Short mmCIF file of C-alpha atoms (C1' of nucleotides) in Angstrom, two decimals:
data_model
loop_
_atom_site.label_atom_id
_atom_site.label_comp_id
_atom_site.label_asym_id
_atom_site.label_seq_id
_atom_site.Cartn_x
_atom_site.Cartn_y
_atom_site.Cartn_z
CA MET A 21 -24.59 13.44 -24.45
CA GLN A 22 -27.06 12.07 -21.56
CA SER A 23 -29.38 9.59 -22.09
CA THR A 24 -32.89 10.28 -21.01
CA HIS A 25 -33.23 6.66 -19.48
CA ASP A 26 -30.51 6.79 -17.10
CA HIS A 27 -31.02 5.68 -13.64
CA PRO A 28 -31.57 8.88 -11.29
CA PHE A 29 -28.41 7.77 -9.38
CA THR A 30 -26.63 8.12 -12.47
CA SER A 31 -27.80 11.34 -13.90
CA GLY A 32 -27.54 13.10 -10.45
CA LEU A 33 -23.91 11.53 -10.06
CA ILE A 34 -22.86 12.93 -13.25
CA SER A 35 -24.42 16.20 -12.73
CA TRP A 36 -22.95 16.65 -9.43
CA TYR A 37 -19.37 15.26 -10.86
CA ARG A 38 -19.44 18.47 -13.47
CA GLN A 39 -19.44 20.74 -10.60
CA HIS A 40 -17.10 19.02 -8.21
CA ALA A 41 -14.53 17.22 -10.30
CA ARG A 42 -11.07 16.92 -8.64
CA GLU A 43 -8.34 18.34 -10.67
CA LEU A 44 -6.11 14.96 -11.00
CA PRO A 45 -2.83 14.93 -13.41
CA TRP A 46 -3.77 11.56 -14.77
CA ARG A 47 -7.15 12.80 -16.25
CA HIS A 48 -5.36 15.00 -18.56
CA THR A 49 -4.18 11.76 -20.39
CA GLN A 50 -5.46 8.55 -22.32
CA ASP A 51 -2.11 7.09 -22.21
CA PRO A 52 -2.52 3.67 -20.79
CA TYR A 53 0.63 3.45 -19.13
CA ALA A 54 0.23 6.79 -17.08
CA ILE A 55 -3.36 5.66 -16.27
CA TRP A 56 -1.88 1.94 -15.24
CA LEU A 57 0.82 3.48 -13.19
CA SER A 58 -1.32 5.90 -11.31
CA GLU A 59 -4.13 3.10 -10.62
CA ILE A 60 -1.23 0.64 -9.13
CA ILE A 61 -0.37 3.71 -7.07
CA LEU A 62 -3.66 4.44 -5.76
CA GLN A 63 -4.43 0.64 -4.67
CA GLN A 64 -5.60 1.04 -1.04
CA THR A 65 -3.66 4.56 -1.03
CA ARG A 66 -4.93 8.15 -1.03
CA VAL A 67 -4.57 10.52 -3.51
CA ALA A 68 -2.81 12.93 -1.56
CA GLN A 69 -0.14 10.40 -0.69
CA GLY A 70 0.20 8.89 -3.98
CA LEU A 71 0.71 12.01 -6.36
CA PRO A 72 4.29 12.58 -5.43
CA TYR A 73 4.84 9.11 -6.23
CA TYR A 74 3.13 9.26 -9.30
CA ARG A 75 4.83 12.55 -10.46
CA LYS A 76 8.52 11.04 -9.62
CA LEU A 77 7.82 7.49 -11.03
CA LEU A 78 6.66 9.31 -14.31
CA GLU A 79 9.79 11.37 -14.49
CA VAL A 80 12.16 8.44 -13.61
CA PHE A 81 10.28 6.12 -16.01
CA PRO A 82 8.70 7.94 -18.76
CA THR A 83 7.64 4.88 -20.82
CA VAL A 84 6.88 1.10 -20.01
CA LYS A 85 10.22 0.49 -21.95
CA ASP A 86 12.01 2.66 -19.30
CA LEU A 87 10.48 0.89 -16.39
CA ALA A 88 10.93 -2.71 -17.92
CA LYS A 89 14.75 -2.32 -18.61
CA SER A 90 15.23 -1.10 -15.07
CA ASP A 91 16.61 -2.87 -12.30
CA GLU A 92 13.66 -3.82 -9.83
CA SER A 93 15.84 -2.20 -6.76
CA VAL A 94 15.76 1.07 -8.36
CA LEU A 95 11.75 0.73 -8.49
CA PHE A 96 11.80 -0.43 -4.73
CA ARG A 97 14.01 2.71 -3.80
CA HIS A 98 11.39 4.95 -5.46
CA TRP A 99 8.57 2.97 -3.95
CA GLN A 100 10.02 3.23 -0.48
CA GLY A 101 7.35 4.89 2.05
CA LEU A 102 4.57 4.07 -0.09
CA GLY A 103 3.68 0.59 0.99
CA TYR A 104 2.15 -2.72 0.03
CA TYR A 105 5.45 -3.26 -1.64
CA SER A 106 4.23 -6.31 -3.92
CA ARG A 107 2.82 -3.70 -6.11
CA ALA A 108 6.07 -2.60 -7.33
CA ARG A 109 7.25 -6.06 -7.68
CA ASN A 110 4.17 -6.70 -9.61
CA LEU A 111 4.08 -3.51 -11.85
CA HIS A 112 8.15 -4.45 -12.86
CA LYS A 113 7.00 -7.92 -13.82
CA ALA A 114 3.86 -6.74 -15.82
CA ALA A 115 6.18 -4.06 -17.71
CA LYS A 116 8.59 -6.81 -18.73
CA ILE A 117 5.65 -8.63 -20.12
CA ILE A 118 4.14 -6.01 -22.05
CA VAL A 119 7.61 -5.11 -23.35
CA ASN A 120 8.84 -8.53 -24.13
CA GLN A 121 5.66 -10.34 -25.01
CA PHE A 122 3.56 -8.05 -26.50
CA GLY A 123 5.99 -5.80 -28.21
CA GLY A 124 5.70 -2.82 -26.18
CA LYS A 125 1.96 -2.66 -27.13
CA PHE A 126 -0.59 -2.22 -23.90
CA PRO A 127 -3.59 -4.35 -23.90
CA THR A 128 -6.67 -2.72 -24.70
CA THR A 129 -9.53 -4.72 -23.09
CA TYR A 130 -10.65 -5.60 -19.46
CA ASP A 131 -10.08 -9.44 -20.05
CA GLU A 132 -6.32 -8.84 -21.26
CA TRP A 133 -5.53 -6.26 -18.60
CA ILE A 134 -6.40 -8.47 -15.66
CA LYS A 135 -4.31 -11.14 -16.53
CA LEU A 136 -1.38 -8.99 -15.78
CA PRO A 137 0.23 -9.45 -12.25
CA GLY A 138 -1.05 -6.51 -9.88
CA VAL A 139 -4.18 -5.98 -11.86
CA GLY A 140 -7.41 -7.22 -10.39
CA PRO A 141 -11.01 -6.23 -11.29
CA TYR A 142 -10.86 -2.71 -9.99
CA THR A 143 -7.69 -1.86 -11.76
CA ALA A 144 -8.56 -3.55 -15.05
CA ALA A 145 -12.05 -1.60 -15.14
CA ALA A 146 -10.35 1.35 -14.28
CA ILE A 147 -7.85 1.43 -17.36
CA ALA A 148 -10.32 -0.30 -19.53
CA SER A 149 -12.53 2.42 -19.03
CA PHE A 150 -10.26 5.62 -18.88
CA ALA A 151 -7.89 4.59 -21.51
CA PHE A 152 -10.31 2.85 -23.84
CA GLY A 153 -13.97 3.49 -22.89
CA GLU A 154 -15.05 0.19 -22.30
CA VAL A 155 -17.96 -0.12 -20.37
CA LYS A 156 -16.98 -1.52 -17.14
CA PRO A 157 -17.78 -0.09 -13.78
CA VAL A 158 -14.89 0.33 -11.19
CA VAL A 159 -15.99 -1.56 -7.77
CA ASP A 160 -13.81 -0.26 -5.01
CA GLY A 161 -14.56 1.06 -1.53
CA ASN A 162 -16.31 3.90 -2.62
CA VAL A 163 -18.78 2.12 -4.78
CA PHE A 164 -19.70 -0.36 -2.27
CA ARG A 165 -20.19 2.51 0.44
CA ILE A 166 -22.12 4.55 -1.98
CA LEU A 167 -24.42 1.85 -3.56
CA ALA A 168 -24.69 0.32 0.04
CA ARG A 169 -26.24 3.35 1.32
CA TYR A 170 -28.10 5.01 -1.63
CA PHE A 171 -29.93 1.49 -2.47
CA GLY A 172 -29.99 -0.03 1.34
CA ILE A 173 -27.74 -2.86 0.50
CA ARG A 174 -26.84 -4.87 3.59
CA THR A 175 -24.67 -7.44 2.21
CA ASP A 176 -21.29 -7.58 4.16
CA ILE A 177 -18.84 -5.90 1.81
CA LEU A 178 -15.89 -8.17 2.64
CA HIS A 179 -18.12 -11.15 1.90
CA ASN A 180 -16.98 -12.96 -1.15
CA SER A 181 -20.29 -12.64 -2.88
CA ALA A 182 -20.42 -8.79 -2.37
CA ARG A 183 -18.32 -8.06 -5.50
CA LYS A 184 -20.43 -9.76 -7.66
CA GLU A 185 -23.45 -8.12 -6.40
CA PHE A 186 -22.22 -4.62 -6.31
CA THR A 187 -20.69 -5.17 -9.89
CA SER A 188 -24.06 -6.21 -11.19
CA LEU A 189 -25.65 -3.16 -9.99
CA ALA A 190 -22.86 -0.98 -11.28
CA GLN A 191 -22.92 -2.54 -14.61
CA GLU A 192 -26.80 -1.49 -14.81
CA LEU A 193 -26.24 2.03 -13.76
CA ILE A 194 -22.91 2.85 -15.91
CA PRO A 195 -23.99 4.97 -18.99
CA LYS A 196 -22.54 3.00 -21.98
CA ASP A 197 -21.67 6.25 -23.69
CA GLN A 198 -20.11 7.82 -20.78
CA ALA A 199 -18.38 5.04 -18.96
CA ALA A 200 -15.19 6.70 -18.14
CA GLU A 201 -17.11 9.84 -16.87
CA PHE A 202 -19.04 7.81 -14.51
CA ASN A 203 -16.22 6.03 -13.13
CA GLN A 204 -14.48 8.95 -12.48
CA ALA A 205 -17.47 10.58 -10.95
CA ILE A 206 -18.36 7.94 -8.59
CA MET A 207 -14.50 8.29 -7.26
CA ASP A 208 -15.17 11.81 -6.61
CA PHE A 209 -18.45 11.36 -5.14
CA GLY A 210 -17.19 8.94 -2.71
CA SER A 211 -14.29 10.81 -1.67
CA ILE A 212 -15.85 14.29 -1.35
CA GLN A 213 -19.48 13.61 -0.60
CA CYS A 214 -20.24 10.31 0.40
CA SER A 215 -17.29 9.56 2.36
CA PRO A 216 -16.99 7.33 5.42
CA ALA A 217 -18.23 10.47 7.22
CA PRO A 218 -20.74 11.83 4.66
CA ASN A 219 -21.57 15.44 4.01
CA CYS A 220 -25.31 14.30 3.54
CA SER A 221 -26.71 17.95 4.14
CA SER A 222 -25.02 19.10 0.75
CA CYS A 223 -25.93 16.10 -1.23
CA PRO A 224 -28.18 16.61 -4.00
CA LEU A 225 -28.67 12.49 -4.17
CA SER A 226 -30.16 12.51 -0.31
CA THR A 227 -33.59 12.71 -1.23
CA ALA A 228 -33.49 9.25 -3.04
CA CYS A 229 -30.86 7.98 -0.50
CA TYR A 230 -31.85 5.00 1.28
CA ALA A 231 -29.72 5.49 4.19
CA PHE A 232 -30.36 8.99 4.26
CA GLN A 233 -34.07 8.97 4.29
CA ASN A 234 -34.09 5.82 7.01
CA LYS A 235 -31.38 7.43 8.99
CA GLN A 236 -28.92 4.56 8.68
CA VAL A 237 -25.96 6.25 7.08
CA ASN A 238 -23.73 5.06 10.08
CA GLN A 239 -24.69 1.33 9.64
CA LEU A 240 -23.90 1.24 5.76
CA PRO A 241 -22.11 -0.02 4.27
CA VAL A 242 -21.93 -3.29 6.64
CA LYS A 243 -18.48 -4.37 7.00
CA GLN A 244 -17.14 -7.46 8.98
CA LYS A 245 -15.03 -6.63 11.91
CA LYS A 246 -11.30 -6.66 11.25
CA THR A 247 -8.94 -9.25 12.76
CA LYS A 248 -6.50 -7.81 15.55
CA GLN A 249 -3.13 -7.12 15.09
CA ARG A 250 -0.41 -9.12 16.02
CA ASP A 251 2.48 -7.96 18.20
CA ARG A 252 5.88 -8.69 17.06
CA TYR A 253 9.27 -7.64 18.31
CA PHE A 254 12.10 -6.65 16.36
CA ASN A 255 15.60 -6.26 17.58
CA TYR A 256 18.15 -4.86 15.28
CA PHE A 257 22.09 -4.76 15.57
CA ILE A 258 23.71 -2.46 13.41
CA PHE A 259 26.74 -3.61 12.93
CA GLU A 260 29.77 -1.56 11.44
CA GLN A 261 33.04 -2.71 10.78
CA GLY A 262 35.34 -0.48 8.65
CA ASN A 263 32.91 2.02 7.44
CA LYS A 264 30.70 -0.82 6.28
CA LEU A 265 27.29 -1.78 7.68
CA LEU A 266 25.72 -5.48 7.79
CA VAL A 267 22.69 -5.52 5.72
CA ARG A 268 20.53 -8.00 3.90
CA GLU A 269 17.35 -7.91 1.73
CA ARG A 270 14.11 -9.25 3.07
CA LYS A 271 13.03 -11.88 0.81
CA ALA A 272 10.66 -14.11 2.96
CA LYS A 273 7.06 -14.20 2.62
CA ASP A 274 6.41 -11.62 5.26
CA ILE A 275 6.26 -7.80 5.29
CA TRP A 276 8.77 -5.76 3.62
CA SER A 277 10.02 -8.21 1.32
CA GLY A 278 12.14 -6.51 -1.26
CA LEU A 279 13.47 -3.90 1.02
CA TRP A 280 16.70 -4.01 3.08
CA GLU A 281 17.58 -4.02 6.67
CA PHE A 282 20.09 -4.53 9.23
CA TYR A 283 20.75 -7.61 11.44
CA LEU A 284 17.44 -8.56 12.82
CA ILE A 285 16.55 -11.14 15.67
CA GLU A 286 13.01 -11.43 15.78
CA SER A 287 11.48 -12.62 19.59
CA ASP A 288 7.87 -13.09 20.53
CA GLN A 289 8.26 -10.66 23.47
CA LYS A 290 10.57 -7.81 24.63
CA GLU A 291 13.92 -9.25 25.67
CA ASP A 292 16.61 -6.90 26.70
CA LEU A 293 19.99 -7.37 25.42
CA SER A 294 21.45 -9.99 28.14
CA ASP A 295 18.31 -12.13 27.10
CA LEU A 296 18.99 -11.79 23.54
CA LEU A 297 22.59 -12.71 24.02
CA GLU A 298 21.77 -15.54 25.88
CA LYS A 299 19.32 -16.88 23.64
CA ASN A 300 21.81 -16.35 20.68
CA GLY A 301 25.03 -17.51 21.74
CA PHE A 302 26.93 -16.78 18.53
CA LEU A 303 26.05 -12.76 19.13
CA ALA A 304 28.09 -12.74 22.04
CA THR A 305 31.32 -13.74 20.37
CA TYR A 306 30.78 -11.25 17.76
CA LEU A 307 30.22 -8.57 20.67
CA GLN A 308 33.49 -9.61 22.34
CA GLY A 309 35.65 -6.14 22.66
CA ALA A 310 33.00 -4.52 20.47
CA LEU A 311 31.52 -1.06 21.27
CA VAL A 312 27.91 -1.44 22.10
CA GLN A 313 25.54 1.46 22.02
CA PRO A 314 21.48 1.19 22.73
CA MET A 315 19.97 3.28 19.84
CA ILE A 316 17.00 5.57 20.20
CA SER A 317 14.18 3.33 19.19
CA PRO A 318 11.31 4.68 16.96
CA LYS A 319 7.96 4.47 18.56
CA VAL A 320 5.86 1.19 18.31
CA HIS A 321 5.34 0.74 14.40
CA ILE A 322 1.76 0.51 13.37
CA LEU A 323 0.77 -1.89 10.41
CA SER A 324 -2.83 -2.88 9.45
CA HIS A 325 -2.24 -6.33 11.01
CA GLN A 326 0.80 -5.86 12.94
CA LYS A 327 2.62 -3.88 15.97
CA ILE A 328 6.28 -4.25 15.67
CA HIS A 329 7.96 -3.25 18.91
CA CYS A 330 11.49 -2.08 17.75
CA GLN A 331 14.67 -2.05 19.92
CA ALA A 332 18.05 -1.49 18.49
CA TRP A 333 21.87 -1.48 19.27
CA TYR A 334 24.70 0.16 17.62
CA ILE A 335 27.64 -2.28 17.16
CA GLN A 336 31.50 -1.15 16.28
CA VAL A 337 33.27 -4.16 15.48
CA PRO A 338 36.94 -3.91 15.98
CA ASP A 339 38.95 -4.45 12.51
CA ASN A 340 41.01 -7.42 13.62
CA LEU A 341 37.98 -9.47 14.65
CA GLU A 342 36.92 -12.17 12.33
CA PHE A 343 33.25 -11.81 11.51
CA SER A 344 32.16 -15.01 9.49
CA LYS A 345 29.38 -16.84 8.26
CA ILE A 346 26.59 -14.28 8.22
CA ALA A 347 24.90 -15.01 5.26
CA PRO A 348 22.23 -14.00 3.77
CA TYR A 349 23.89 -10.67 5.47
CA GLN A 350 26.42 -8.66 3.62
CA TRP A 351 28.71 -5.75 4.28
CA ILE A 352 27.95 -2.58 2.31
CA GLN A 353 28.99 1.05 2.39
CA PRO A 354 26.41 3.57 4.08
CA GLU A 355 26.23 5.47 0.39
CA ASP A 356 25.16 2.23 -1.31
CA PHE A 357 22.82 1.26 1.49
CA GLU A 358 21.20 4.68 0.86
CA LYS A 359 20.39 3.38 -2.75
CA LEU A 360 18.31 0.74 -1.40
CA GLY A 361 14.77 0.56 -0.29
CA LYS A 362 14.16 0.67 3.24
CA SER A 363 10.94 0.24 5.48
CA VAL A 364 9.60 3.33 7.05
CA LEU A 365 10.53 1.90 10.51
CA LEU A 366 13.94 1.52 9.57
CA LEU A 367 13.85 5.12 8.07
CA ASN A 368 13.01 6.34 11.45
CA LEU A 369 15.56 4.46 13.30
CA ILE A 370 18.18 6.03 11.06
CA THR A 371 17.06 9.66 11.51
CA ASP A 372 16.33 9.23 15.26
CA ASN A 373 20.21 8.06 15.66
CA LEU A 374 22.02 10.29 13.37
CA HIS A 375 23.82 11.56 16.41
CA LEU A 376 25.60 8.24 16.47
CA GLY A 377 27.24 9.26 12.94
CA ILE A 378 26.65 6.03 11.36
CA PHE A 379 25.53 7.67 8.36
CA ASN A 380 27.56 10.85 8.31
CA ASP A 381 24.54 13.08 8.77
CA SER A 382 23.23 12.00 5.31
CA VAL A 383 19.93 11.27 5.94
CA PRO A 384 18.79 8.33 3.75
CA ARG A 385 15.25 9.34 2.89
"C1'" DA B 9 -13.56 -17.67 2.92
"C1'" DA B 10 -10.21 -15.74 5.49
"C1'" DA B 11 -5.56 -13.77 5.97
"C1'" DA B 12 -1.78 -11.20 4.45
"C1'" DC B 13 0.40 -7.11 2.62
"C1'" DG B 14 1.94 -0.58 4.78
"C1'" DG B 15 1.55 3.82 5.54
"C1'" DG B 16 -0.70 7.82 6.56
"C1'" DG B 17 -4.42 10.79 7.36
"C1'" DA B 18 -9.32 12.11 9.26
"C1'" DC B 19 -12.32 11.84 13.34
"C1'" DG C 30 -7.47 5.18 20.02
"C1'" DT C 31 -10.52 3.39 15.26
"C1'" DC C 32 -11.63 3.33 10.52
"C1'" DC C 33 -10.09 3.06 6.11
"C1'" DC C 34 -8.01 4.43 1.79
"C1'" DA C 35 -8.72 4.38 -6.78
"C1'" DG C 36 -7.18 -3.78 -4.00
"C1'" DT C 37 -4.54 -7.93 -5.23
"C1'" DT C 38 -2.46 -12.16 -4.23
"C1'" DT C 39 -1.90 -16.24 -1.41
"C1'" DT C 40 -3.45 -19.57 1.82
#
DNA sequence: AAAACGGGGAC
DNA sequence: GTCCCAGTTTT
């Protein structure tokens, strides 16, 4: 099995893996569909978080054909809570390409896979190696970290040139007859052994590891500081009239595109209700004679690069009040709204305010 | 080359 | 609080 001229890193890694491999459902198959789905889900997502979504999506969409013929909104609803929603959009787009242009036949090579939307260098390498045995190394956060430490590489892993450099090294290390196993192994090694806070004392590779031998484990890999997050202020107005809610789909190039929400006024600082009414005169007319109740707001919602400060009010509009010119907002029944994808911020807002009776105790989650 | 894109878990 | 995760796309 094992080539005698493997690099010590490679032989040590494979040996470690044979004792410590994680038990993961997508490792029991060579079905490109299941592997592709798992890899999209796992982009920037921990296994534990993605696992339930993987099982559910495979159940709802057993084949690429089921996915391609489905309505995108159904996929979004199932993707709800997983984040990075453009993944769902690209997954759906790629499914349609595979079914409508490729006759339902999956690509079999890295070069073909990477042309599909949502499939970049990492995912193409993962699918090509796991499903088809192609000798392409996966290069993700784990690989950057492991190779930077073991070989003492100081290239900033967020720099443009880093991928080329680490891919080139990984390509030398990956065994031609065990590409898939090497790639699986390096993922588990990065997750279990050489994690961000590594377990060097039990590591079989430590004697040859540059970072460990030079006490630089905490300095490697080198990674540029992240940009600081922006503060945003979301003021939601939950308008209800005749058992219908005023909602819209977010479509801008912004967070949560494709998800649904209530009437939103964004401000650049915290505003109280009177300020908001003053600056949005038309709102005041809608609130004439309406019952306005402040809602319990979720705590500040933290994203990678934004802090969303949220306030909300529940507005019961009298049936006789004309409520016009609200595009792109539309009136919808709560049970239909439940079927649409929503941000976790909105889900928290809803669950925190069940006492208002807006959703008749049915939690849209 | 840099920024945008979610949510959650580990420390 | 900070870091960062089986990254990709857009600017």
